[in-house]
Structure formats: C-alpha cells, structure tokens
Amino acid sequence: MVMPSRISGWGRYPWIEAQIAVADTTSAARKHLLAWPDCIARGAGKSYGDSALSQNVLQMTPLNRILAFDADRGEVVCEAGVGLDKLIDAFLPKGFFLSVTPGTKQITVGGAIASDVHGKNHHRCGCFSTCVNWIDLMSAAGEIIRCSPQQHPEIFQATCGGMGLTGIILAAALRLQPIKSAWIDQKTIYCRDLDAVLAAFDEFADMPYSVAWIDCLAKGACLGRSVLMVGEHAGCGGLSLPEKPTATIPFSFPNGALNSASIRLFNTAYAWVHRRHAGESRVSLDQFFYPLDGIANWNRMYGNRGFLQYQFVLPRSGGADGLLAILSAIAGMGMGSFLAVLKLFGPANRNFLSFPMDGYTLALDFGIQPGLLPFLDRLDRLVARFGGRIYLTKDVRMAPWMLKEGYPLLDRFLQVKRSIDPHNRFRSLQSNRLEIA
C-alpha cells in the first residue's frame, strides 16, 4: 500500500509531501521499486536534511529482523531496518557492543551504512564501514547484489557513504566488538581555548574515544573554549545498562527561543560546571555515547521553523587556522550553536563519498533564521579554502560546487552509479540539488 504523508528530516526543514510505501518484505521492496520511476529508501528519519526525502519514499524500518549471530567471530547478520538500539539490547548482555557508533542509537543499520557514520573513535577505528563484512543491495533492476571489500568492491565503496543512491540496502553482516562492561571510564578536561583543546586531543590520542564540546560564541582569549571528554571501556561493572529516565519535549518551543543570549548563558554555565568538576568518573554507555537520546523529540527546541546541522571537516594540516577563522566568523555574527561538537578524525577510507579525513570535524546546530543561509555560504567558502568538506548526512543547502570541491572521488562514485542505476532511479531532494546523476 502507498500512502501520502508529510515528512521531513530530523531538522524539520524542509517538510515535503511524499508517497510512502512500506517495505515489509524483499518482494514488497522490489514491487514498489519497479512500479515507480524513481525513489529513495528511508530508515528511522534521523538524517538531518533532505538526503532521505523524495516524491517516492520506501520505508525500510519493517525489515528489522536479526537473522544470525556468530559469537566466535562477533558477527551479526541483520536486515537493514534493524535499529542500533535493538543490536545493543540483544548483544550487550552477551558481552558485545557496536564497533563504531554515532551519537544516537536510534538509527537503522541501512542508514548507518548509507551515511558511513562515524563516532568518537574514528581516530582509532574509522567509519561504520570498517565493521561491515558484506551488504545485500537491491539494484535499480530489482536484482540483489552481495558486495563487500572483496566482492564487487567498487559497489561496496560507492554504497558506504553513498546516501542510498546506489540501491536499496536490504541486509548486512556486521562485526561487533567484545566488551566486559556497560560502563565507560571517562576523563573530563577543561580547555581554555582552541590551542588547548587541539593539544589535548593529541595528548589523549591513544584513548579509544574522544569528543569535545566547544563554546562557539566565546571570543578573544577564550576563543575555542572547550570541554574534552575521553574514555575507554571499563573492565568491570556488569553488562546491564542502568534504567535511565527519558525526558520529552512535548511541543515546539517558540521560534527563536534558542538565540544568542540563551546559548551564551548556557555555554557559560556549561563551561563553569565542567571546569569545577573536571577529572575522572565512570559513566554508562548511554551517558557517554547517547546523551541526547535521553530527551525525546529534542529537535522541537528549535521551534516550528526547524534547524539545520552544519558539519564540516578540515585536514589536520592547516586545520587549526581554519577552525580559528570559522569560529571567529561565528562569534562575530553571534549565530551561536546550542550543540557544538568537535572531534579528531583519523585517515580517510577508500569509500567514494565517505566524509571523514585526517583532521578535525566540527558539528554545529543552527535554528532557521533570517540571514542564516547566506552566512553558511560564507562558511562554505572558508571550509573550501582550508581544504575541507561538508557532511552529506547533515546537509540541506550545500551548492553543487562545494560537493565537487570537497569530494575528489565524486567522479568514481558517479561511474559506479551509472553502471548499476543507468536511469538514475535512486534519487533524493539532496541528489537533485547537488546534481548527482
């Protein structure tokens, strides 16, 4: 059955009218694919922008079975609609955890592969694709192709990070990591400025996980004021997650409630608290990896106009100067971000549209407001000037020139896409805007 629906990404911008078909079986997915001139697969709807928006949308969450598990290899085989939360619930009690996880567990395996998501351990373990043994992909012709680093490797490299534009991800085999505890031993370090936090990333580069909150409105001697959190899996403490109460944002905040004044007040308080309480602690996996999952519908805080997340990466060479220029521009405009996260990346992988490169990534949330889009165009030029690129999973407004500038393997991606989708049947609002065809 095909149902009309009004949908958006997690940023609630833009909203569109779409035809939604539910893929509860492989046969149903093939039936709808072949009946439509074009479509895009959609998982949990947690990508921020328009990468999973189209006139025709194939909803993949009903394909959510865990099919097999090999404890000796730590390999789980599951359908694409399985959520990361379901994998954690099933395998944490057995002593296994995701090898790579983003900042939410409320996404699907298919979405994690299509975005080639990264986490707090990229500098040590790379992207999600590093733990993917194989993928079953439905092509535009309705055929199922099993691809892996060894079998159809170019299709694998185009699909991991390819934003669903190579086909419909049906199932995958993933490697989990063995752990001894549901807890993380965490160390919190207050950093007075940008130089201090970048030096701290280097100092703690041997730690498995690292992430920093950064005050993007701080100026002068405090520019880049940050709180760095590093962690490693505890060696004891049990394999059960503690009960965690979930708060809910029941309605949309008034537009503009998160403004420069309220964000500056929050940032000042956050920095003060963590400066007073820096040191070592033991926190749960949920606290360390998924703090925002404890606030249902937190995207409503930005009001009915919605928000967008602007995430870029700069190469390590020149990255400090680039971050300084971009943070100075943000502080100067007063367009503060309520959530600003800085991470250290390791080397880039071989996937054609995968986002990370050896350097620094900064993710910023901006409520939709007058003057925002021209300002982000200005930031694009700074990112390009310092050799960086924009994360497709968060993008909702980038211009085609920026895609070409930031992704040097785009032509190789397009060659693979043309070979398995010659009529460009897999497309999204994002791919149309970026002229990916």
Short mmCIF file of C-alpha atoms in Angstrom, two decimals:
data_model
loop_
_atom_site.label_atom_id
_atom_site.label_comp_id
_atom_site.label_asym_id
_atom_site.label_seq_id
_atom_site.Cartn_x
_atom_site.Cartn_y
_atom_site.Cartn_z
CA MET A 1 0.00 0.00 0.00
CA VAL A 2 1.20 3.51 -0.85
CA MET A 3 0.16 6.31 1.49
CA PRO A 4 0.61 10.08 1.08
CA SER A 5 2.43 11.65 4.01
CA ARG A 6 4.12 14.87 5.07
CA ILE A 7 7.69 14.17 6.13
CA SER A 8 10.96 15.91 6.96
CA GLY A 9 14.41 15.03 8.18
CA TRP A 10 15.39 15.34 11.84
CA GLY A 11 15.99 19.06 11.41
CA ARG A 12 12.29 19.55 10.50
CA TYR A 13 13.41 21.57 7.48
CA PRO A 14 12.17 21.24 4.80
CA TRP A 15 8.81 19.48 5.00
CA ILE A 16 7.52 17.82 1.85
CA GLU A 17 4.53 15.80 0.64
CA ALA A 18 5.62 12.28 -0.34
CA GLN A 19 4.22 8.91 -1.32
CA ILE A 20 5.32 6.35 1.31
CA ALA A 21 5.45 2.64 0.58
CA VAL A 22 6.29 0.17 3.34
CA ALA A 23 8.92 -2.46 2.58
CA ASP A 24 7.99 -5.29 4.95
CA THR A 25 9.49 -7.94 2.66
CA THR A 26 12.13 -8.04 -0.06
CA SER A 27 9.39 -8.76 -2.58
CA ALA A 28 7.44 -5.68 -1.47
CA ALA A 29 10.56 -3.54 -1.84
CA ARG A 30 11.09 -4.86 -5.38
CA LYS A 31 7.42 -4.36 -6.31
CA HIS A 32 7.38 -0.69 -5.32
CA LEU A 33 10.82 -0.04 -6.79
CA LEU A 34 9.80 -1.35 -10.20
CA ALA A 35 6.45 0.47 -10.13
CA TRP A 36 7.99 3.90 -9.50
CA PRO A 37 10.11 5.95 -11.92
CA ASP A 38 12.36 6.91 -9.01
CA CYS A 39 12.54 6.65 -5.22
CA ILE A 40 14.79 6.74 -2.17
CA ALA A 41 14.95 4.36 0.80
CA ARG A 42 14.33 5.80 4.27
CA GLY A 43 15.14 4.39 7.67
CA ALA A 44 14.40 5.98 11.04
CA GLY A 45 14.31 9.52 9.65
CA LYS A 46 17.23 10.73 11.76
CA SER A 47 19.38 12.20 8.97
CA TYR A 48 19.12 15.93 9.48
CA GLY A 49 18.48 17.25 5.98
CA ASP A 50 16.97 16.11 2.69
CA SER A 51 19.02 13.01 1.87
CA ALA A 52 16.07 10.67 2.60
CA LEU A 53 13.36 12.93 1.14
CA SER A 54 11.84 12.36 -2.28
CA GLN A 55 8.48 12.25 -4.02
CA ASN A 56 8.52 8.45 -3.62
CA VAL A 57 9.91 7.01 -0.39
CA LEU A 58 10.44 3.36 0.51
CA GLN A 59 10.11 2.92 4.28
CA MET A 60 12.61 0.25 5.38
CA THR A 61 12.04 0.02 9.14
CA PRO A 62 9.72 -3.05 8.92
CA LEU A 63 12.67 -5.09 7.59
CA ASN A 64 14.07 -5.35 11.10
CA ARG A 65 14.97 -8.98 11.83
CA ILE A 66 18.23 -10.16 13.35
CA LEU A 67 19.00 -13.18 11.18
CA ALA A 68 22.11 -14.81 12.65
CA PHE A 69 24.92 -14.35 15.17
CA ASP A 70 28.36 -15.98 15.33
CA ALA A 71 29.76 -15.38 18.82
CA ASP A 72 33.22 -16.69 17.90
CA ARG A 73 33.57 -14.06 15.16
CA GLY A 74 31.35 -11.43 16.79
CA GLU A 75 29.41 -11.28 13.52
CA VAL A 76 25.73 -10.40 13.38
CA VAL A 77 23.64 -10.67 10.20
CA CYS A 78 20.56 -8.47 10.17
CA GLU A 79 18.10 -6.70 7.91
CA ALA A 80 18.64 -3.05 7.05
CA GLY A 81 15.75 -1.78 9.17
CA VAL A 82 17.22 -3.08 12.43
CA GLY A 83 17.96 -0.21 14.78
CA LEU A 84 21.29 0.16 16.53
CA ASP A 85 19.33 0.19 19.80
CA LYS A 86 17.98 -3.28 19.00
CA LEU A 87 21.50 -4.59 18.42
CA ILE A 88 22.67 -3.13 21.72
CA ASP A 89 19.71 -4.59 23.62
CA ALA A 90 20.31 -8.02 22.07
CA PHE A 91 24.09 -8.28 22.33
CA LEU A 92 25.29 -6.11 25.20
CA PRO A 93 24.15 -8.77 27.72
CA LYS A 94 26.28 -11.26 25.74
CA GLY A 95 29.35 -9.01 26.05
CA PHE A 96 29.31 -7.35 22.61
CA PHE A 97 28.92 -3.72 21.55
CA LEU A 98 28.98 -1.79 18.28
CA SER A 99 32.47 -1.34 16.89
CA VAL A 100 31.54 2.15 15.65
CA THR A 101 28.53 4.16 16.79
CA PRO A 102 27.34 7.70 16.08
CA GLY A 103 25.82 9.99 18.72
CA THR A 104 22.41 8.31 18.56
CA LYS A 105 21.42 4.64 18.65
CA GLN A 106 18.02 5.46 17.16
CA ILE A 107 19.11 4.92 13.56
CA THR A 108 18.96 1.85 11.33
CA VAL A 109 21.79 -0.31 10.08
CA GLY A 110 20.90 0.67 6.50
CA GLY A 111 21.09 4.34 7.38
CA ALA A 112 24.41 3.86 9.18
CA ILE A 113 25.87 2.22 6.06
CA ALA A 114 24.40 4.76 3.62
CA SER A 115 25.88 7.59 5.68
CA ASP A 116 29.04 5.63 6.62
CA VAL A 117 28.59 7.12 10.07
CA HIS A 118 31.46 7.79 12.42
CA GLY A 119 31.76 8.09 16.17
CA LYS A 120 34.06 9.16 18.95
CA ASN A 121 36.64 6.55 17.95
CA HIS A 122 37.26 7.43 14.30
CA HIS A 123 40.88 8.30 15.07
CA ARG A 124 41.32 4.67 16.16
CA CYS A 125 38.71 2.60 14.28
CA GLY A 126 37.48 4.57 11.27
CA CYS A 127 33.89 4.67 9.98
CA PHE A 128 30.99 2.24 10.30
CA SER A 129 32.00 0.55 7.03
CA THR A 130 35.15 -0.81 8.68
CA CYS A 131 32.96 -3.25 10.61
CA VAL A 132 30.72 -4.21 7.65
CA ASN A 133 31.61 -7.63 6.22
CA TRP A 134 29.08 -7.55 3.38
CA ILE A 135 25.92 -5.84 2.15
CA ASP A 136 22.95 -7.19 0.21
CA LEU A 137 21.91 -4.42 -2.18
CA MET A 138 18.88 -4.31 -4.47
CA SER A 139 19.80 -2.64 -7.75
CA ALA A 140 17.56 -0.45 -9.92
CA ALA A 141 16.65 -3.58 -11.92
CA GLY A 142 15.42 -5.36 -8.78
CA GLU A 143 18.41 -7.72 -8.64
CA ILE A 144 20.17 -8.45 -5.35
CA ILE A 145 23.92 -7.90 -5.34
CA ARG A 146 26.10 -9.01 -2.43
CA CYS A 147 29.01 -6.60 -2.17
CA SER A 148 31.94 -6.44 0.21
CA PRO A 149 35.54 -5.21 0.25
CA GLN A 150 36.38 -8.38 -1.72
CA GLN A 151 33.23 -8.96 -3.82
CA HIS A 152 32.11 -6.11 -6.09
CA PRO A 153 34.39 -3.77 -4.09
CA GLU A 154 33.55 -0.65 -6.11
CA ILE A 155 29.84 -1.11 -5.45
CA PHE A 156 30.69 -1.52 -1.75
CA GLN A 157 32.79 1.66 -1.82
CA ALA A 158 30.00 3.58 -3.54
CA THR A 159 27.27 2.27 -1.23
CA CYS A 160 29.05 3.00 2.07
CA GLY A 161 28.54 6.75 2.31
CA GLY A 162 26.54 6.83 -0.94
CA MET A 163 23.35 8.17 0.70
CA GLY A 164 21.15 5.42 -0.72
CA LEU A 165 21.86 6.43 -4.33
CA THR A 166 23.30 3.07 -5.46
CA GLY A 167 20.35 0.91 -4.43
CA ILE A 168 18.25 -0.38 -1.56
CA ILE A 169 20.27 -1.84 1.31
CA LEU A 170 18.40 -4.97 2.38
CA ALA A 171 20.73 -6.70 4.85
CA ALA A 172 24.29 -6.66 6.13
CA ALA A 173 26.80 -8.60 8.19
CA LEU A 174 28.49 -6.55 10.93
CA ARG A 175 31.40 -7.21 13.28
CA LEU A 176 30.73 -6.32 16.92
CA GLN A 177 33.47 -5.73 19.48
CA PRO A 178 33.71 -7.78 22.70
CA ILE A 179 33.48 -5.73 25.90
CA LYS A 180 33.43 -6.58 29.61
CA SER A 181 31.20 -3.84 30.93
CA ALA A 182 28.32 -1.50 30.13
CA TRP A 183 30.37 1.35 31.58
CA ILE A 184 32.96 3.81 30.32
CA ASP A 185 35.86 5.15 32.36
CA GLN A 186 35.79 8.83 31.41
CA LYS A 187 38.20 11.69 31.93
CA THR A 188 37.00 15.29 31.53
CA ILE A 189 39.49 18.04 30.67
CA TYR A 190 38.64 21.75 30.65
CA CYS A 191 40.45 23.58 27.83
CA ARG A 192 40.72 27.37 28.00
CA ASP A 193 40.95 27.97 24.23
CA LEU A 194 41.27 26.35 20.81
CA ASP A 195 45.01 25.70 21.08
CA ALA A 196 44.48 23.94 24.40
CA VAL A 197 41.79 21.57 23.12
CA LEU A 198 43.73 20.65 19.97
CA ALA A 199 46.79 19.93 22.13
CA ALA A 200 44.62 17.82 24.45
CA PHE A 201 43.32 15.77 21.52
CA ASP A 202 46.93 14.95 20.66
CA GLU A 203 47.83 14.23 24.28
CA PHE A 204 44.99 11.71 24.63
CA ALA A 205 45.13 10.31 21.08
CA ASP A 206 45.81 6.82 22.47
CA MET A 207 42.42 6.78 24.24
CA PRO A 208 39.79 4.78 22.31
CA TYR A 209 37.17 7.54 22.44
CA SER A 210 37.33 11.32 22.46
CA VAL A 211 34.93 14.20 21.86
CA ALA A 212 34.81 17.86 22.83
CA TRP A 213 32.03 20.35 23.46
CA ILE A 214 33.11 23.76 22.20
CA ASP A 215 31.79 27.22 23.04
CA CYS A 216 31.35 28.72 19.58
CA LEU A 217 30.37 32.16 20.97
CA ALA A 218 33.49 32.67 23.07
CA LYS A 219 35.76 35.47 21.84
CA GLY A 220 39.19 36.92 22.41
CA ALA A 221 41.46 34.93 24.72
CA CYS A 222 38.65 32.39 25.27
CA LEU A 223 38.02 31.67 21.56
CA GLY A 224 37.50 27.92 21.23
CA ARG A 225 36.95 27.33 24.95
CA SER A 226 36.11 23.62 25.22
CA VAL A 227 35.49 20.62 27.41
CA LEU A 228 37.18 17.44 26.16
CA MET A 229 35.86 14.03 27.24
CA VAL A 230 37.94 10.92 26.62
CA GLY A 231 37.03 7.39 27.59
CA GLU A 232 37.62 3.67 27.40
CA HIS A 233 35.52 0.62 28.16
CA ALA A 234 35.64 -0.28 31.84
CA GLY A 235 37.00 -3.69 32.75
CA CYS A 236 34.20 -4.43 35.20
CA GLY A 237 30.80 -3.18 36.32
CA GLY A 238 28.35 -5.58 34.71
CA LEU A 239 26.72 -5.78 31.29
CA SER A 240 23.35 -4.26 32.16
CA LEU A 241 22.58 -0.63 31.41
CA PRO A 242 21.04 1.27 34.33
CA GLU A 243 17.48 2.47 33.99
CA LYS A 244 17.59 5.96 32.53
CA PRO A 245 14.56 8.25 32.72
CA THR A 246 13.64 9.82 29.41
CA ALA A 247 12.53 13.42 29.24
CA THR A 248 10.22 14.55 26.44
CA ILE A 249 9.87 17.86 24.66
CA PRO A 250 6.06 17.76 24.30
CA PHE A 251 5.67 20.72 21.96
CA SER A 252 7.69 23.01 19.73
CA PHE A 253 9.42 25.87 21.50
CA PRO A 254 8.66 29.39 20.27
CA ASN A 255 10.77 30.24 17.24
CA GLY A 256 13.95 31.95 18.37
CA ALA A 257 13.88 30.60 21.93
CA LEU A 258 17.40 29.28 21.32
CA ASN A 259 19.04 32.59 20.48
CA SER A 260 22.50 34.05 21.01
CA ALA A 261 21.62 35.29 24.51
CA SER A 262 20.22 31.97 25.77
CA ILE A 263 23.01 30.00 24.11
CA ARG A 264 25.68 32.27 25.59
CA LEU A 265 24.15 31.82 29.05
CA PHE A 266 24.08 28.03 28.63
CA ASN A 267 27.66 27.93 27.31
CA THR A 268 28.98 29.99 30.20
CA ALA A 269 27.26 27.75 32.74
CA TYR A 270 28.35 24.55 31.00
CA ALA A 271 32.00 25.65 30.87
CA TRP A 272 31.93 26.74 34.53
CA VAL A 273 30.43 23.47 35.76
CA HIS A 274 32.90 21.31 33.85
CA ARG A 275 35.85 23.45 34.89
CA ARG A 276 34.84 22.89 38.53
CA HIS A 277 34.23 19.16 38.08
CA ALA A 278 36.94 18.10 35.62
CA GLY A 279 38.53 14.76 36.37
CA GLU A 280 37.81 11.05 36.23
CA SER A 281 34.43 9.34 36.50
CA ARG A 282 32.60 6.20 35.45
CA VAL A 283 29.54 6.69 33.24
CA SER A 284 27.18 4.35 31.41
CA LEU A 285 27.39 3.67 27.69
CA ASP A 286 24.18 5.68 27.27
CA GLN A 287 25.61 8.70 29.09
CA PHE A 288 28.84 8.66 27.13
CA PHE A 289 27.63 7.83 23.62
CA TYR A 290 23.96 8.85 23.50
CA PRO A 291 23.23 11.78 25.86
CA LEU A 292 20.59 13.31 23.57
CA ASP A 293 18.70 10.02 23.23
CA GLY A 294 17.52 10.70 26.76
CA ILE A 295 15.48 13.68 25.51
CA ALA A 296 12.69 12.56 23.19
CA ASN A 297 11.85 15.00 20.37
CA TRP A 298 14.68 17.37 21.32
CA ASN A 299 14.53 18.78 17.79
CA ARG A 300 11.37 20.64 18.86
CA MET A 301 13.54 23.03 20.88
CA TYR A 302 14.28 24.91 17.66
CA GLY A 303 10.62 25.76 17.02
CA ASN A 304 8.39 25.15 14.04
CA ARG A 305 10.88 26.73 11.63
CA GLY A 306 13.28 23.88 12.36
CA PHE A 307 17.07 23.86 12.30
CA LEU A 308 19.97 22.52 10.35
CA GLN A 309 23.24 20.99 11.38
CA TYR A 310 26.36 22.26 9.69
CA GLN A 311 29.18 19.73 9.96
CA PHE A 312 32.49 20.08 8.21
CA VAL A 313 35.93 18.51 8.39
CA LEU A 314 39.28 20.22 7.85
CA PRO A 315 42.55 18.41 7.19
CA ARG A 316 44.97 18.35 10.11
CA SER A 317 47.44 20.46 8.11
CA GLY A 318 46.03 23.95 8.44
CA GLY A 319 43.05 22.71 10.44
CA ALA A 320 43.85 24.89 13.45
CA ASP A 321 43.95 28.02 11.29
CA GLY A 322 40.71 27.01 9.58
CA LEU A 323 38.90 26.38 12.86
CA LEU A 324 40.15 29.72 14.16
CA ALA A 325 38.79 31.52 11.10
CA ILE A 326 35.42 29.75 11.22
CA LEU A 327 34.93 30.15 14.98
CA SER A 328 35.85 33.83 14.67
CA ALA A 329 33.22 34.26 11.94
CA ILE A 330 30.55 32.53 14.04
CA ALA A 331 31.35 34.50 17.18
CA GLY A 332 31.45 37.72 15.17
CA MET A 333 27.99 37.10 13.70
CA GLY A 334 26.58 35.99 17.05
CA MET A 335 24.94 32.97 15.38
CA GLY A 336 25.75 30.61 18.18
CA SER A 337 25.11 26.89 18.14
CA PHE A 338 23.41 25.27 21.11
CA LEU A 339 25.14 22.00 20.27
CA ALA A 340 28.72 22.33 19.03
CA VAL A 341 30.82 19.17 18.92
CA LEU A 342 34.49 18.88 17.93
CA LYS A 343 36.16 15.55 17.15
CA LEU A 344 39.51 14.30 15.93
CA PHE A 345 39.43 12.11 12.82
CA GLY A 346 41.92 9.54 11.63
CA PRO A 347 42.81 8.82 7.98
CA ALA A 348 40.16 8.81 5.26
CA ASN A 349 38.93 5.47 3.94
CA ARG A 350 38.57 4.39 0.30
CA ASN A 351 34.80 4.92 0.02
CA PHE A 352 33.99 7.49 -2.63
CA LEU A 353 31.65 9.76 -0.65
CA SER A 354 32.68 8.97 2.91
CA PHE A 355 33.02 12.16 4.94
CA PRO A 356 35.99 11.85 7.34
CA MET A 357 39.59 12.75 6.60
CA ASP A 358 42.64 13.02 8.83
CA GLY A 359 41.87 16.20 10.75
CA TYR A 360 39.17 17.90 12.80
CA THR A 361 35.40 17.90 12.42
CA LEU A 362 33.04 20.45 13.94
CA ALA A 363 29.26 19.97 14.05
CA LEU A 364 27.04 22.99 14.72
CA ASP A 365 23.25 23.28 15.10
CA PHE A 366 21.63 26.49 13.87
CA GLY A 367 17.97 27.37 14.16
CA ILE A 368 16.47 28.56 10.88
CA GLN A 369 16.55 32.37 10.95
CA PRO A 370 16.93 35.30 8.56
CA GLY A 371 20.46 35.59 7.21
CA LEU A 372 21.48 32.04 8.14
CA LEU A 373 21.80 30.57 4.64
CA PRO A 374 23.99 33.38 3.24
CA PHE A 375 26.14 33.11 6.36
CA LEU A 376 26.60 29.36 5.80
CA ASP A 377 27.53 30.07 2.19
CA ARG A 378 30.30 32.23 3.64
CA LEU A 379 31.40 29.36 5.90
CA ASP A 380 31.42 27.04 2.86
CA ARG A 381 33.99 29.28 1.23
CA LEU A 382 36.15 29.13 4.35
CA VAL A 383 35.85 25.33 4.54
CA ALA A 384 36.82 25.06 0.86
CA ARG A 385 39.71 27.48 1.31
CA PHE A 386 41.20 25.25 4.02
CA GLY A 387 40.69 22.03 2.03
CA GLY A 388 37.65 20.68 3.88
CA ARG A 389 34.22 19.31 3.02
CA ILE A 390 30.62 19.15 4.29
CA TYR A 391 28.93 16.02 5.69
CA LEU A 392 26.18 14.87 3.32
CA THR A 393 24.14 13.28 6.10
CA LYS A 394 23.71 16.68 7.76
CA ASP A 395 23.47 18.79 4.60
CA VAL A 396 20.31 20.51 3.41
CA ARG A 397 21.60 23.55 1.47
CA MET A 398 25.09 22.97 0.02
CA ALA A 399 25.68 24.01 -3.61
CA PRO A 400 26.99 21.58 -6.27
CA TRP A 401 30.35 23.36 -6.49
CA MET A 402 31.02 22.60 -2.82
CA LEU A 403 30.34 18.91 -3.31
CA LYS A 404 32.77 18.77 -6.23
CA GLU A 405 35.34 20.78 -4.30
CA GLY A 406 35.20 18.60 -1.22
CA TYR A 407 34.81 15.09 -2.63
CA PRO A 408 37.62 14.31 -5.11
CA LEU A 409 36.29 10.76 -5.70
CA LEU A 410 32.87 12.00 -6.85
CA ASP A 411 33.52 11.02 -10.48
CA ARG A 412 34.32 7.45 -9.46
CA PHE A 413 31.08 7.32 -7.47
CA LEU A 414 29.14 8.56 -10.50
CA GLN A 415 30.72 5.92 -12.72
CA VAL A 416 29.55 3.15 -10.38
CA LYS A 417 26.10 4.69 -10.01
CA ARG A 418 25.68 4.89 -13.78
CA SER A 419 26.70 1.24 -14.13
CA ILE A 420 24.05 -0.10 -11.73
CA ASP A 421 21.47 2.71 -11.93
CA PRO A 422 21.74 3.97 -15.54
CA HIS A 423 18.39 5.78 -15.44
CA ASN A 424 19.02 7.50 -12.08
CA ARG A 425 16.09 5.80 -10.38
CA PHE A 426 17.55 6.28 -6.91
CA ARG A 427 17.34 9.96 -6.20
CA SER A 428 16.51 12.34 -3.37
CA LEU A 429 15.95 16.04 -2.89
CA GLN A 430 19.60 16.23 -1.94
CA SER A 431 20.87 14.40 -5.01
CA ASN A 432 18.72 16.58 -7.29
CA ARG A 433 20.00 19.75 -5.62
CA LEU A 434 23.62 18.60 -5.83
CA GLU A 435 23.20 17.41 -9.42
CA ILE A 436 24.25 13.85 -8.59
CA ALA A 437 23.10 11.97 -11.66
#
